[in-house]
Short mmCIF file of C-alpha atoms in Angstrom, two decimals:
data_model
loop_
_atom_site.label_atom_id
_atom_site.label_comp_id
_atom_site.label_asym_id
_atom_site.label_seq_id
_atom_site.Cartn_x
_atom_site.Cartn_y
_atom_site.Cartn_z
CA GLN A 87 30.05 6.26 6.03
CA VAL A 88 26.51 6.51 4.74
CA GLN A 89 24.19 8.55 6.90
CA LEU A 90 20.45 8.86 6.50
CA VAL A 91 18.74 11.57 8.53
CA GLU A 92 14.96 11.59 8.75
CA SER A 93 12.67 14.38 9.82
CA GLY A 94 8.99 15.20 9.88
CA GLY A 95 7.39 12.60 12.12
CA GLY A 96 4.92 13.49 14.82
CA LEU A 97 1.34 13.35 15.99
CA VAL A 98 -1.53 13.94 13.57
CA GLN A 99 -5.26 13.35 13.65
CA THR A 100 -7.07 10.85 11.49
CA GLY A 101 -7.53 12.25 8.00
CA GLY A 102 -4.64 14.64 8.37
CA SER A 103 -1.40 14.99 6.44
CA LEU A 104 2.27 14.76 7.26
CA LYS A 105 5.48 14.92 5.27
CA LEU A 106 8.59 12.90 6.03
CA SER A 107 11.98 13.84 4.63
CA CYS A 108 15.25 11.95 4.48
CA ALA A 109 18.66 13.24 3.45
CA ILE A 110 21.61 11.04 2.55
CA SER A 111 25.22 12.02 3.07
CA GLY A 112 28.72 10.67 3.52
CA HIS A 113 28.51 8.15 0.75
CA THR A 114 29.95 7.12 -2.58
CA LEU A 115 26.84 5.34 -3.76
CA ILE A 116 26.04 5.58 -7.43
CA SER A 117 22.55 5.12 -8.84
CA TYR A 118 21.08 4.13 -5.51
CA GLY A 119 17.49 3.34 -4.72
CA MET A 120 15.80 4.81 -1.66
CA GLY A 121 12.56 4.30 0.14
CA TRP A 122 10.52 4.20 3.33
CA PHE A 123 9.72 1.24 5.49
CA ARG A 124 7.59 1.21 8.60
CA GLN A 125 7.25 -0.99 11.63
CA SER A 126 4.60 -1.08 14.33
CA PRO A 127 4.72 -3.20 17.52
CA GLY A 128 4.42 -6.90 16.84
CA LYS A 129 4.65 -6.51 13.09
CA GLU A 130 7.40 -7.01 10.57
CA ARG A 131 9.09 -4.06 8.95
CA GLU A 132 7.34 -3.45 5.63
CA CYS A 133 8.13 -1.38 2.59
CA VAL A 134 5.70 1.52 2.32
CA ALA A 135 7.13 3.25 -0.73
CA ALA A 136 10.30 3.13 -2.79
CA ILE A 137 11.82 5.12 -5.61
CA SER A 138 14.51 4.30 -8.13
CA TRP A 139 17.75 6.23 -8.42
CA ASN A 140 16.47 8.58 -11.11
CA GLY A 141 12.94 8.86 -9.78
CA GLY A 142 11.57 7.12 -12.82
CA ARG A 143 10.05 4.18 -10.99
CA THR A 144 8.07 4.12 -7.79
CA TYR A 145 6.48 1.46 -5.66
CA TYR A 146 3.69 1.71 -3.08
CA THR A 147 2.26 -0.95 -0.87
CA ASP A 148 -1.45 -1.43 -1.52
CA THR A 149 -2.62 0.11 1.74
CA VAL A 150 -1.10 3.52 0.96
CA LYS A 151 -1.75 3.80 -2.77
CA GLY A 152 -3.52 7.03 -3.57
CA ARG A 153 -2.67 8.49 -0.15
CA PHE A 154 1.14 8.59 -0.05
CA THR A 155 3.55 10.07 -2.57
CA ILE A 156 7.29 9.50 -2.64
CA SER A 157 9.62 11.85 -4.47
CA ARG A 158 13.34 12.49 -4.86
CA GLU A 159 14.60 16.00 -4.21
CA ASN A 160 17.84 17.93 -4.10
CA HIS A 161 19.36 16.28 -7.15
CA GLY A 162 18.44 12.90 -5.80
CA LYS A 163 20.15 13.39 -2.45
CA SER A 164 16.96 13.34 -0.45
CA ILE A 165 13.51 11.85 -0.56
CA ASP A 166 10.16 13.02 0.71
CA LEU A 167 7.11 11.00 1.65
CA GLN A 168 3.94 13.05 1.52
CA MET A 169 1.25 11.27 3.52
CA SER A 170 -2.39 12.29 3.40
CA SER A 171 -5.72 10.87 4.57
CA LEU A 172 -3.82 9.28 7.41
CA MET A 173 -5.43 6.44 9.31
CA ARG A 174 -4.72 4.96 12.71
CA GLU A 175 -3.28 1.95 10.92
CA ASP A 176 -0.50 4.19 9.60
CA THR A 177 0.85 4.64 13.11
CA ALA A 178 4.40 3.25 13.15
CA VAL A 179 8.06 4.10 13.21
CA TYR A 180 9.06 5.05 9.68
CA TYR A 181 12.56 4.25 8.47
CA CYS A 182 14.36 5.74 5.50
CA GLU A 183 16.58 3.36 3.57
CA ALA A 184 19.05 3.32 0.71
CA GLU A 185 20.98 0.74 -1.23
CA GLN A 186 23.35 0.40 -4.17
CA SER A 187 20.58 -1.08 -6.26
CA PHE A 188 17.68 -0.07 -8.45
CA MET A 189 15.04 -0.56 -5.76
CA ILE A 190 14.65 -2.77 -2.72
CA LEU A 191 11.31 -3.89 -1.31
CA THR A 192 12.49 -6.37 1.32
CA ALA A 193 13.91 -5.24 4.65
CA SER A 194 16.57 -7.95 4.74
CA ASP A 195 18.05 -6.64 1.48
CA VAL A 196 18.40 -3.03 2.59
CA GLU A 197 21.98 -1.83 3.00
CA PHE A 198 21.56 1.39 4.93
CA TRP A 199 18.93 2.54 7.42
CA GLY A 200 18.03 5.81 9.06
CA GLN A 201 17.34 5.99 12.78
CA GLY A 202 13.57 6.09 12.33
CA THR A 203 10.93 8.71 12.96
CA LYS A 204 7.68 8.02 14.78
CA VAL A 205 4.31 8.79 13.24
CA THR A 206 1.25 8.61 15.48
CA VAL A 207 -2.23 8.98 14.04
CA SER A 208 -4.92 9.60 16.63
CA SER A 209 -8.68 9.61 16.26
#
């Protein structure tokens, strides 16, 4: 059974930095894409950043371009999301995801989800 375990959420001040990590285990996925979605109250879950199975392609939603960086680590078995210049609008629960696909940008197409980690940006 696929398991995604996130870490690194917490409280940070506006303009600060935070790194989220996600490790995948218990799977037989081959060439799987991974990424981060986020959801805040009253809003749909949106793709923040995604990375292809070999790390060769990345995607960022417009609002985080230049501030967030996604990377694959540990021979592709984990991903990090380095977040900087954080704004209050970045406050949300962040979910790690994975799928047997090149890259998924729509929540309804995601196969596997982590439990979520909360990020709160305060002024």
